[in-house]
Coordinates of C-alpha atoms and ligand atoms in Angstrom, one line a residue:
X1 CA 5.2 -37.8 31.9
X2 CA 7.8 -36.6 34.4
X3 CA 6.7 -33.5 36.5
X4 CA 8.3 -30.2 35.6
X5 CA 10.9 -29.3 37.7
X6 CA 9.7 -25.7 39.0
X7 CA 13.6 -23.8 38.7
X8 CA 14.2 -25.7 35.0
X9 CA 13.1 -23.1 31.9
X10 CA 10.5 -22.8 30.3
X11 CA 10.2 -22.8 26.5
X12 CA 8.1 -20.1 25.1
X13 CA 6.9 -20.2 21.5
X14 CA 6.0 -16.5 19.8
X15 CA 5.1 -17.2 16.3
X16 CA 5.4 -14.8 13.5
X17 CA 1.5 -13.5 13.8
X18 CA 1.7 -13.5 17.3
X19 CA 4.0 -10.2 18.0
X20 CA 1.6 -8.7 20.9
X21 CA 3.2 -8.4 24.2
X22 CA 0.0 -9.4 26.0
X23 CA 0.4 -13.1 24.3
X24 CA -0.9 -15.9 26.8
X25 CA 2.3 -17.9 26.1
X26 CA 4.3 -14.7 27.6
X27 CA 2.1 -14.6 30.9
X28 CA 4.4 -15.9 34.0
X29 CA 7.4 -15.4 32.1
X30 CA 10.3 -15.0 34.4
X31 CA 12.9 -13.8 32.9
X32 CA 15.9 -15.2 35.4
X33 CA 14.4 -18.6 33.7
X34 CA 12.8 -19.2 30.6
X35 CA 13.8 -18.7 26.6
X36 CA 11.6 -17.0 24.3
X37 CA 11.6 -18.9 21.2
X38 CA 11.5 -17.2 17.7
X39 CA 12.2 -19.0 14.7
X40 CA 12.4 -17.4 11.2
X41 CA 11.4 -20.8 8.7
X42 CA 11.2 -21.7 5.4
X43 CA 8.4 -24.2 5.3
X44 CA 6.1 -21.0 6.6
X45 CA 6.8 -18.8 3.9
X46 CA 6.4 -21.5 1.2
X47 CA 3.6 -23.7 2.3
X48 CA 1.8 -21.3 -0.1
X49 CA 4.0 -18.5 -2.4
X50 CA 3.0 -16.0 -0.4
X51 CA 3.6 -12.4 -1.6
X52 CA 7.8 -11.4 -0.8
X53 CA 6.1 -7.9 1.3
X54 CA 4.2 -10.5 3.5
X55 CA 7.1 -12.4 4.4
X56 CA 9.3 -9.5 4.9
X57 CA 6.3 -7.9 7.3
X58 CA 6.8 -10.8 9.1
X59 CA 9.6 -10.8 9.5
X60 CA 10.5 -7.6 10.3
X61 CA 8.4 -7.8 12.4
X62 CA 9.7 -10.3 14.7
X63 CA 13.1 -9.3 14.4
X64 CA 11.7 -6.1 16.0
X65 CA 9.7 -7.8 18.9
X66 CA 12.4 -10.1 19.4
X67 CA 14.4 -6.9 20.0
X68 CA 11.8 -5.2 22.5
X69 CA 11.2 -8.4 24.7
X70 CA 15.5 -8.5 24.9
X71 CA 15.4 -5.0 25.8
X72 CA 13.4 -5.8 28.7
X73 CA 15.5 -8.4 29.9
X74 CA 14.2 -11.5 28.1
X75 CA 16.2 -14.1 26.5
X76 CA 15.1 -14.8 23.5
X77 CA 16.5 -17.4 20.9
X78 CA 15.6 -16.4 17.8
X79 CA 16.5 -18.6 14.6
X80 CA 17.5 -16.7 11.7
X81 CA 16.0 -17.7 8.4
X82 CA 19.6 -18.1 6.5
X83 CA 21.2 -19.8 10.1
X84 CA 22.7 -23.0 8.1
X85 CA 21.5 -25.6 11.2
X86 CA 18.1 -24.2 11.0
X87 CA 15.7 -27.1 9.9
X88 CA 13.2 -25.0 8.4
X89 CA 10.5 -25.7 9.8
X90 CA 8.6 -25.2 13.1
X91 CA 9.1 -29.1 14.4
X92 CA 12.3 -29.6 13.7
X93 CA 13.4 -26.1 14.9
X94 CA 11.2 -27.1 18.7
X95 CA 13.2 -30.1 18.4
X96 CA 16.8 -28.6 18.9
X97 CA 15.8 -25.6 21.1
X98 CA 14.5 -28.7 23.3
X99 CA 17.6 -29.9 23.2
X100 CA 19.9 -26.7 23.6
X101 CA 17.6 -25.4 26.7
X102 CA 16.4 -28.8 28.5
X103 CA 13.2 -27.0 28.9
X104 CA 10.5 -28.5 31.4
X105 CA 7.8 -27.8 29.7
X106 CA 7.1 -25.9 26.8
X107 CA 4.3 -23.3 26.4
X108 CA 2.6 -22.4 23.1
X109 CA -0.2 -19.7 22.4
X110 CA -3.0 -21.9 19.9
X111 CA -1.7 -20.9 16.3
X112 CA -4.1 -19.1 13.6
X113 CA -3.9 -22.4 11.4
X114 CA -5.4 -25.4 11.6
X115 CA -2.7 -27.2 9.8
X116 CA 0.1 -25.6 12.7
X117 CA -2.4 -26.4 15.1
X118 CA -2.5 -30.5 14.1
X119 CA 1.5 -30.3 13.9
X120 CA 2.0 -28.8 17.7
X121 CA -0.3 -31.1 18.8
X122 CA 2.4 -34.1 18.2
X123 CA 5.0 -32.3 20.0
X124 CA 4.1 -33.8 23.3
X125 CA 4.7 -37.4 22.3
X126 CA 7.5 -36.3 20.1
X127 CA 9.0 -34.2 22.4
X128 CA 8.6 -36.1 25.9
X129 CA 7.8 -32.7 27.7
X130 CA 4.8 -31.4 28.6
X131 CA 3.6 -29.2 26.2
X132 CA 0.5 -26.4 27.4
X133 CA -0.8 -24.8 24.1
X134 CA -3.1 -21.9 25.3
X135 CA -5.8 -19.8 24.4
X136 CA -5.4 -16.9 21.9
X137 CA -6.6 -14.1 24.0
X138 CA -6.1 -11.7 21.7
X139 CA -9.8 -11.7 20.4
X140 CA -12.9 -10.3 21.7
X141 CA -14.4 -13.3 21.3
X142 CA -13.3 -16.8 22.9
X143 CA -14.2 -19.9 20.8
X144 CA -16.1 -20.6 23.5
X145 CA -18.6 -18.0 23.1
X146 CA -18.7 -18.5 19.2
X147 CA -19.4 -22.4 19.7
X148 CA -22.5 -21.6 22.2
X149 CA -23.9 -18.6 20.2
X150 CA -23.6 -21.5 16.9
X151 CA -24.7 -24.7 18.6
X152 CA -27.7 -25.9 16.8
X153 CA -28.4 -23.0 14.5
X154 CA -29.0 -24.1 11.0
X155 CA -28.1 -20.6 10.1
X156 CA -24.8 -19.0 10.8
X157 CA -25.6 -15.1 10.3
X158 CA -23.0 -12.5 11.0
X159 CA -25.1 -9.9 11.6
X160 CA -27.0 -11.8 14.9
X161 CA -23.5 -12.4 16.0
X162 CA -22.4 -8.8 15.5
X163 CA -25.3 -8.2 17.8
X164 CA -24.3 -11.0 20.8
X165 CA -20.8 -9.4 20.2
X166 CA -22.2 -5.4 20.8
X167 CA -23.7 -6.4 23.6
X168 CA -20.9 -8.3 25.1
X169 CA -18.4 -6.1 25.0
X170 CA -20.8 -3.0 25.3
X171 CA -19.3 -1.1 22.1
X172 CA -21.5 1.0 20.9
X173 CA -24.4 0.7 23.2
X174 CA -27.0 2.9 25.4
X175 CA -27.5 0.3 27.9
X176 CA -29.2 -2.3 26.5
X177 CA -30.1 -0.4 23.2
X178 CA -27.7 0.5 20.2
X179 CA -26.3 3.6 19.8
X180 CA -28.4 5.8 17.7
X181 CA -31.3 3.5 17.8
X182 CA -30.2 0.4 14.9
X183 CA -28.1 -2.0 14.8
X184 CA -26.6 -1.5 11.6
X185 CA -26.4 1.4 8.9
X186 CA -24.9 0.2 6.2
X187 CA -27.9 1.4 3.8
X188 CA -25.9 4.6 4.6
X189 CA -22.6 3.4 3.7
X190 CA -22.9 2.4 -0.4
X191 CA -21.9 5.9 -2.4
X192 CA -19.6 6.1 -5.0
X193 CA -16.3 8.0 -4.6
X194 CA -17.4 11.5 -5.9
X195 CA -15.1 13.5 -8.5
X196 CA -12.8 15.6 -7.1
X197 CA -12.8 13.4 -3.1
X198 CA -9.1 12.9 -2.4
X199 CA -8.9 10.5 0.1
X200 CA -5.7 10.9 1.8
X201 CA -2.9 9.1 1.7
X202 CA -2.1 6.8 4.2
X203 CA 1.0 7.5 6.6
X204 CA 4.3 6.5 5.2
X205 CA 6.5 4.2 7.7
X206 CA 10.2 4.7 6.1
X207 CA 12.4 1.3 6.9
X208 CA 14.4 1.2 9.1
X209 CA 17.9 -1.5 8.9
X210 CA 16.2 -4.4 9.9
X211 CA 13.1 -3.8 7.7
X212 CA 15.9 -2.8 5.1
X213 CA 18.2 -6.0 6.2
X214 CA 15.1 -7.8 5.9
X215 CA 13.8 -7.1 2.4
X216 CA 17.3 -7.7 0.8
X217 CA 16.9 -11.7 2.1
X218 CA 12.9 -11.5 0.8
X219 CA 14.5 -10.6 -2.5
X220 CA 17.0 -13.3 -2.5
X221 CA 15.0 -16.3 -1.4
X222 CA 12.2 -15.5 -2.5
X223 CA 12.5 -14.0 -6.5
X224 CA 10.0 -16.4 -7.8
X225 CA 6.9 -14.9 -5.9
X226 CA 4.6 -13.2 -7.1
X227 CA 4.2 -9.8 -5.7
X228 CA 7.1 -6.9 -5.8
X229 CA 9.0 -5.0 -2.5
X230 CA 9.2 -2.0 -3.4
X231 CA 6.5 -0.7 -2.4
X232 CA 6.6 -1.7 1.7
X233 CA 5.1 0.5 3.8
X234 CA 3.9 -2.0 6.5
X235 CA 4.2 -1.0 10.5
X236 CA 6.3 -3.7 11.6
X237 CA 6.3 -2.3 15.3
X238 CA 3.4 -1.6 18.2
X239 CA 4.3 2.1 17.8
X240 CA 3.9 2.2 13.5
X241 CA 1.3 0.4 14.4
X242 CA -0.8 2.7 16.7
X243 CA 0.2 6.0 14.4
X244 CA -1.3 4.2 11.6
X245 CA -4.3 3.4 13.7
X246 CA -4.6 6.9 15.0
X247 CA -4.1 8.4 11.0
X248 CA -7.3 6.4 10.2
X249 CA -9.4 7.5 12.7
X250 CA -8.3 11.4 12.4
X251 CA -8.6 11.7 8.5
X252 CA -10.1 8.8 7.2
X253 CA -13.2 7.0 9.5
X254 CA -14.8 10.2 9.4
X255 CA -15.3 9.4 5.4
X256 CA -14.9 5.0 5.9
X257 CA -18.6 4.7 6.2
X258 CA -20.1 7.0 3.0
X259 CA -17.3 4.8 0.6
X260 CA -16.8 1.5 2.2
X261 CA -18.1 0.2 -0.4
X262 CA -16.4 2.0 -3.5
X263 CA -14.3 1.1 -5.7
X264 CA -11.9 4.1 -8.1
X265 CA -9.4 4.3 -10.7
X266 CA -5.9 4.4 -8.8
X267 CA -7.4 4.6 -5.3
X268 CA -5.6 1.9 -3.9
X269 CA -6.6 2.9 -0.7
X270 CA -9.8 5.1 -0.5
X271 CA -11.2 5.8 3.1
X272 CA -10.1 2.1 4.6
X273 CA -8.0 1.5 7.7
X274 CA -5.2 -0.7 6.3
X275 CA -5.3 -2.0 10.1
X276 CA -5.9 -5.8 9.3
X277 CA -1.8 -6.9 8.6
X278 CA -1.2 -5.3 11.8
X279 CA -4.5 -6.7 13.4
X280 CA -3.3 -9.6 12.4
X281 CA 0.0 -10.1 13.7
X282 CA -0.2 -8.7 17.1
X283 CA 0.4 -5.6 16.7
X284 CA -2.4 -3.9 17.4
X285 CA -5.3 -5.0 19.7
X286 CA -9.0 -5.5 18.2
X287 CA -10.8 -4.2 21.7
X288 CA -8.2 -1.0 21.2
X289 CA -9.1 -0.6 17.6
X290 CA -12.4 -0.5 18.4
X291 CA -12.4 1.7 21.7
X292 CA -10.5 4.4 19.5
X293 CA -13.0 4.5 16.8
X294 CA -16.2 4.4 19.5
X295 CA -14.0 7.6 21.8
X296 CA -14.0 9.1 17.6
X297 CA -17.5 9.1 17.8
X298 CA -18.5 9.9 20.9
X299 CA -16.2 13.2 20.8
X300 CA -17.9 14.4 17.7
X301 CA -15.3 13.6 15.3
X302 CA -17.0 11.2 13.5
X303 CA -20.5 10.2 12.6
X304 CA -22.3 7.2 13.4
X305 CA -22.3 5.5 10.3
X306 CA -18.9 5.4 10.1
X307 CA -17.9 4.4 13.4
X308 CA -20.9 2.1 13.3
X309 CA -19.5 0.7 9.8
X310 CA -16.1 0.0 11.3
X311 CA -16.6 -1.3 14.2
X312 CA -18.8 -4.1 12.8
X313 CA -16.1 -5.0 10.3
X314 CA -13.2 -5.4 13.4
X315 CA -16.1 -6.2 16.1
X316 CA -18.5 -8.6 13.4
X317 CA -17.1 -9.9 11.2
X318 CA -13.6 -10.7 12.2
X319 CA -14.6 -12.7 15.6
X320 CA -17.3 -14.1 13.4
X321 CA -14.9 -15.6 10.8
X322 CA -12.4 -16.8 13.4
X323 CA -15.3 -18.4 15.0
X324 CA -16.6 -20.0 12.1
X325 CA -13.6 -21.1 11.0
X326 CA -12.5 -23.2 14.1
X327 CA -16.1 -24.0 14.7
X328 CA -16.3 -25.6 10.8
X329 CA -12.4 -26.9 10.5
X330 CA -11.6 -29.6 9.3
X331 CA -13.1 -30.1 6.3
X332 CA -14.6 -26.4 6.1
X333 CA -12.3 -25.5 2.8
X334 CA -12.8 -29.2 1.3
X335 CA -16.1 -28.5 0.4
X336 CA -17.4 -27.8 -3.4
X337 CA -21.0 -26.9 -3.4
X338 CA -21.9 -25.1 -6.3
X339 CA -19.1 -27.9 -8.3
X340 CA -17.0 -24.7 -10.1
X341 CA -13.8 -27.0 -11.7
X342 CA -11.6 -24.9 -13.9
X343 CA -7.7 -23.7 -13.4
X344 CA -7.5 -20.3 -12.4
X345 CA -7.1 -18.2 -15.0
X346 CA -3.2 -16.7 -15.0
X347 CA -4.1 -13.2 -15.6
X348 CA -4.8 -13.4 -11.6
X349 CA -0.9 -14.1 -12.1
X350 CA -0.2 -11.2 -14.5
X351 CA -3.3 -8.6 -14.1
X352 CA -3.6 -8.4 -18.1
X353 CA -6.9 -9.7 -18.5
X354 CA -8.2 -6.3 -20.5
X355 CA -11.0 -6.5 -17.9
X356 CA -9.8 -2.9 -16.4
X357 CA -11.3 -3.6 -12.5
X358 CA -9.9 -7.2 -12.7
X359 CA -6.8 -6.0 -13.5
X360 CA -7.0 -2.6 -11.1
X361 CA -7.4 -5.5 -8.4
X362 CA -4.7 -7.7 -9.5
X363 CA -1.7 -5.2 -10.6
X364 CA -2.5 -2.9 -7.2
X365 CA -2.6 -6.7 -5.8
X366 CA 1.0 -7.1 -6.7
X367 CA 2.3 -3.8 -6.1
X368 CA 1.1 -3.4 -2.3
X369 CA 0.0 -7.1 -1.4
X370 CA -3.4 -4.9 -0.5
X371 CA -6.5 -5.0 -2.3
X372 CA -9.7 -3.1 -0.4
X373 CA -12.7 -5.5 0.6
X374 CA -15.0 -4.4 -2.7
X375 CA -11.9 -5.8 -4.8
X376 CA -11.9 -8.6 -3.0
X377 CA -15.2 -9.4 -3.1
X378 CA -17.1 -7.9 -6.0
X379 CA -14.3 -8.0 -8.8
X380 CA -11.6 -10.5 -7.9
X381 CA -14.0 -12.9 -5.6
X382 CA -16.8 -12.4 -8.0
X383 CA -15.1 -13.5 -11.3
X384 CA -14.0 -16.4 -10.3
X385 CA -17.8 -17.3 -8.6
X386 CA -19.2 -16.6 -12.0
X387 CA -16.6 -18.0 -13.9
X388 CA -17.1 -21.6 -11.7
X389 CA -13.5 -21.3 -10.6
X390 CA -11.7 -24.3 -9.0
X391 CA -12.2 -22.8 -4.9
X392 CA -9.2 -25.0 -3.7
X393 CA -7.0 -22.7 -6.4
X394 CA -8.9 -19.5 -5.4
X395 CA -7.8 -19.8 -1.9
X396 CA -4.5 -20.3 -2.9
X397 CA -4.3 -17.2 -4.2
X398 CA -5.9 -15.3 -1.7
X399 CA -3.7 -16.8 0.8
X400 CA -0.9 -15.9 -1.1
X401 CA -1.5 -12.6 -2.2
X402 CA -2.3 -10.6 0.3
X403 CA -0.1 -9.3 3.5
X404 CA -2.6 -10.3 5.6
X405 CA -3.7 -13.8 4.8
X406 CA -3.9 -15.8 7.1
X407 CA -6.3 -19.5 6.9
X408 CA -8.3 -18.4 9.5
X409 CA -9.3 -15.2 8.1
X410 CA -8.8 -15.6 4.7
X411 CA -10.7 -19.0 4.2
X412 CA -14.3 -17.9 5.4
X413 CA -14.4 -15.1 3.6
X414 CA -12.9 -17.0 0.4
X415 CA -14.8 -20.7 0.3
X416 CA -18.1 -18.8 2.2
X417 CA -18.3 -15.3 1.2
X418 CA -16.6 -14.9 -2.3
X419 CA -17.6 -18.1 -3.9
X420 CA -20.4 -19.7 -1.7
X421 CA -18.7 -22.5 -2.1
X422 CA -20.0 -24.0 1.7
X423 CA -23.5 -24.3 0.4
X424 CA -24.5 -21.0 2.3
X425 CA -23.0 -21.9 5.5
X426 CA -21.5 -17.8 5.8
X427 CA -23.8 -16.2 3.0
X428 CA -28.0 -16.2 2.3
X429 CA -26.8 -16.0 -1.1
X430 CA -23.8 -16.0 -3.5
X431 CA -22.3 -12.5 -3.8
X432 CA -22.7 -12.6 -8.0
X433 CA -22.9 -9.7 -9.8
X434 CA -22.8 -8.0 -13.1
X435 CA -21.0 -5.2 -14.8
X436 CA -23.7 -2.7 -13.7
X437 CA -22.4 -3.5 -9.9
X438 CA -19.0 -2.6 -10.5
X439 CA -20.0 0.6 -12.9
X440 CA -21.9 2.0 -9.9
X441 CA -19.8 1.7 -7.6
X442 CA -16.8 3.3 -9.5
X443 CA -15.2 4.6 -12.8
X444 CA -13.2 1.7 -14.0
X445 CA -15.7 1.0 -16.8
X446 CA -15.6 4.0 -18.0
X447 CA -11.8 3.4 -19.1
X448 CA -12.2 -0.2 -20.0
X449 CA -11.8 -1.8 -23.2
X450 CA -15.0 -4.0 -23.3
X451 CA -19.0 -1.7 -22.7
X452 CA -20.6 -2.7 -19.6
X453 CA -23.6 -1.9 -21.3
X454 CA -23.1 -4.7 -23.3
X455 CA -23.8 -8.3 -22.6
X456 CA -23.5 -9.8 -26.2
X457 CA -21.6 -9.1 -29.4
X458 CA -18.6 -7.2 -29.5
X459 CA -16.8 -5.5 -26.3
X460 CA -19.3 -7.3 -23.9
X461 CA -18.8 -6.9 -20.8
X462 CA -17.7 -10.5 -19.9
X463 CA -19.2 -10.1 -15.9
X464 CA -22.1 -9.7 -17.5
X465 CA -22.9 -12.9 -19.5
X466 CA -21.0 -14.8 -17.2
X467 CA -23.5 -13.4 -14.3
X468 CA -26.6 -14.7 -16.5
X469 CA -24.7 -17.7 -17.7
X470 CA -23.7 -18.1 -13.8
X471 CA -27.6 -17.9 -12.8
X472 CA -28.9 -20.2 -15.5
X473 CA -25.8 -22.8 -14.6
X474 CA -27.5 -22.7 -11.0
X475 CA -31.1 -21.9 -11.3
X476 CA -31.8 -25.1 -9.9
X477 CA -29.6 -24.8 -6.9
X478 CA -30.9 -21.5 -6.2
X479 CA -34.4 -22.1 -6.3
X480 CA -35.3 -22.2 -3.3
X481 CA -33.6 -19.4 -1.6
X482 CA -35.6 -16.4 -1.5
X483 CA -32.5 -13.9 -1.6
X484 CA -32.4 -15.6 -5.2
X485 CA -35.7 -14.7 -6.9
X486 CA -34.9 -12.0 -7.8
X487 CA -32.3 -12.6 -10.4
X488 CA -34.3 -15.9 -10.6
X489 CA -37.3 -13.6 -12.0
X490 CA -35.0 -12.6 -14.0
X491 CA -33.8 -15.2 -16.1
X492 CA -37.8 -15.7 -16.6
X493 CA -38.8 -12.7 -18.2
X494 CA -35.4 -12.9 -20.6
X495 CA -36.5 -13.6 -24.0
X496 CA -34.8 -17.6 -24.8
X497 CA -32.6 -16.1 -27.8
X498 CA -30.4 -13.6 -25.7
X499 CA -29.8 -15.5 -22.8
X500 CA -28.9 -18.5 -25.1
X501 CA -26.6 -15.8 -26.6
X502 CA -25.1 -14.7 -23.2
X503 CA -24.2 -18.5 -23.1
X504 CA -22.6 -18.5 -26.2
X505 CA -20.4 -15.8 -25.1
X506 CA -19.9 -17.1 -21.1
X507 CA -19.0 -20.5 -23.2
X508 CA -16.4 -19.0 -25.5
X509 CA -14.9 -17.0 -23.1
X510 CA -14.4 -19.5 -20.4
X511 CA -12.9 -21.9 -23.1
X512 CA -10.7 -18.8 -23.6
X513 CA -9.3 -17.6 -20.3
X514 CA -9.4 -21.7 -19.8
X515 CA -6.2 -22.3 -22.4
X516 CA -4.1 -19.2 -21.7
X517 CA -1.2 -20.2 -19.8
Ligands
FAD1 P1 -11.0 -1.8 6.3 O1 -12.1 -2.1 5.5 O2 -10.5 -0.3 7.3 O3 -11.6 -2.9 7.6 C1 -10.8 -2.8 8.8 C2 -11.1 -4.4 9.5 O4 -11.9 -5.1 9.8 C3 -10.1 -5.1 8.8 O5 -8.7 -4.5 9.1 C4 -10.1 -6.3 9.3 O6 -9.4 -6.9 10.6 C5 -12.0 -6.2 9.3 N1 -12.7 -6.6 8.5 C6 -13.4 -6.0 7.6 N2 -13.9 -6.9 6.7 C7 -13.6 -8.1 7.3 C8 -13.8 -9.8 6.9 N3 -14.6 -9.8 5.8 N4 -13.1 -10.5 7.1 C9 -12.9 -10.3 8.6 N5 -12.4 -9.1 9.3 C10 -12.5 -8.1 8.4 N6 -9.5 -10.1 5.3 C11 -7.7 -10.3 6.1 O7 -7.4 -9.5 7.3 N7 -6.8 -11.6 6.2 C12 -7.5 -12.0 4.4 O8 -7.4 -12.6 4.6 C13 -8.4 -12.0 4.1 N8 -8.9 -12.3 2.8 C14 -10.1 -11.9 2.2 C15 -10.7 -12.6 1.3 C16 -11.2 -12.3 0.6 C17 -12.4 -13.0 -1.0 C18 -12.4 -11.2 0.7 C19 -14.2 -10.8 0.3 C20 -12.4 -10.5 2.4 C21 -10.6 -10.9 2.8 N9 -10.4 -10.1 3.8 C22 -9.3 -10.4 4.9 C23 -11.2 -9.3 4.9 C24 -11.2 -7.4 4.1 O9 -11.3 -7.7 2.5 C25 -10.2 -7.1 4.8 O10 -9.8 -7.5 6.1 C26 -9.9 -6.0 3.9 O11 -9.7 -5.4 3.3 C27 -8.5 -5.3 5.4 O12 -7.8 -4.1 4.8 P2 -8.8 -2.7 5.5 O13 -7.8 -2.7 7.1 O14 -7.9 -1.4 4.9 O15 -9.7 -3.5 6.1
DLZ2 C1 3.2 -16.4 7.6 C2 4.2 -16.8 8.3 C3 5.9 -16.4 7.5 C4 5.9 -15.9 6.2 N1 6.8 -16.5 8.2 C5 7.0 -17.1 9.3 C6 7.9 -18.0 10.2 O1 8.8 -17.5 9.4 N2 8.1 -17.9 11.2 C7 7.1 -18.0 11.9 O2 7.4 -18.0 13.4 N3 5.7 -17.6 11.2 C8 6.0 -17.8 9.9 N4 4.3 -16.8 9.1 C9 3.3 -17.1 9.9 C10 2.6 -18.2 10.4 O3 2.0 -18.8 9.2 C11 1.6 -18.5 11.4 O4 2.4 -18.2 12.7 C12 1.1 -19.9 11.4 O5 0.2 -20.1 10.4 C13 -0.3 -19.9 12.3 O6 -1.3 -18.8 12.1
SF4_3 FE1 -14.8 -4.8 -15.3 FE2 -17.0 -5.2 -17.6 FE3 -16.4 -2.2 -16.1 FE4 -14.8 -3.4 -17.5 S1 -16.5 -3.1 -18.3 S2 -14.4 -2.3 -15.7 S3 -14.7 -5.3 -17.2 S4 -17.3 -4.1 -15.2

């Protein structure tokens, strides 16, 4: 390969989830010489049928970011989705840009998804010029840190990784000890929402001209994708994302810890932060998010259980799932250790299952491209786990329907945490629960056509008979898992006729849902 000419331009790539001024691909950029390439491509909008709000969010953030770069004097070659010459794929657009600019080299930041990384690695040979793929330095842990921590361990528990991250970053530490003496205040974070407590509404972001143009384009180009555009309210610039973060820290973080696991009728966002889209496309950095939460705690504005609970999500879970994804790929998503093969029921796309908790989660997913963690894990995820739905179909659904979904974060959460399809790499036991859990954490059951107290017969809650059918179906798989001793004990003590009746009910229910369109 010829040596790059220092006078020739570098072509610097910015992908849709890389809208960060501090992106490694933009370090040492010479505005007088270099060109930044940004590409709106159909292939990225349709490799799963993304929610229209997700597509609109990314295209709007990209256009705003390009404008911000241009205002700093940077030359941006911006390819629009409706450009007639657009080949609609990353490789085709990079090749066209190389022909246009004749760069000495191409500089990219590693992408968030394995399939894109594979594609990028073929460019040097295909294009005949050096391609430098830089680390994504926006995370708090580099991939080497995770690899060193994970290497040789039988179990990769988030809690221990999180402690390492606390030590390494100093967040919520008093010297070498955790703030307040404990690493984790989760036990204080399991309250249902009391009657009369109304969570403050998140701030509104009126769509500007760019967002309006993009939403019209998305409505025209992707009319068949699941999801409505009318509720679009995502920050699309770093300034808007910071405003959203600040309002969360002031108005909702103080109660985030207490109601982190709550479910509530008509309350889509509760005390959650809604920062995942901004973090995942680079409008916010995890360090500034954790620092803002810690500062609020140190100033006495939020209790420790809230600050710790929130920082654990960002510093712990988010960094952990990213490390796990790259540590286990390729192949992580291909396992199916519980042998789940049922097709995804059509009601995941319609929200008409008749189960109130499910329909609430799916309905708000359609309207907002958002559901909070407990809805994703303990409602739609739990149902898919209990019903034995094919992990690949569930993974595709989660990747398609949420505005914050990128494979590096979606796959471990779906495959490992919700479905236990990785055989316990991520979670020491399946997150399986009956209707009693959903009833304890929220108020959907009171208005459901099913009776959460019943496990068999007319009107029995499907989560109840599916739960026991699941435990019975996998009793042997879980026999040696000490964390499953309690449900297995319950199973042993259960009257055989009761178990048999629940399993018949489960069989009929699953047959019915599988045969529905
Ligand atoms: P908050 O509850 O306010 O949490 C604060 C932040 O912590 C989040 O913004 C997020 O960045 C981080 N966080 C919290 N939990 C996790 C987690 N388990 N993994 C990684 N980061 C976490 N999150 C995504 O960002 N993208 C996804 O595609 C995604 N898919 C999921 C699929 C399933 C089946 C499950 C169970 C969880 C998934 N999550 C995903 C994690 C979590 O549900 C979302 O991050 C969260 O609901 C986003 O809303 P929020 O910003 O209001 O979060
Ligand atoms: C998700 C997405 C969508 C919908 N559209 C684009 C796009 O048009 N151009 C782009 O650069 N990126 C897009 N993305 C984000 C990419 O899919 C993402 O960068 C890869 O999945 C790697 O994480
Ligand atoms: Fe969900 Fe069962 Fe409660 Fe209905 S009764 S809301 S299906 S848990």
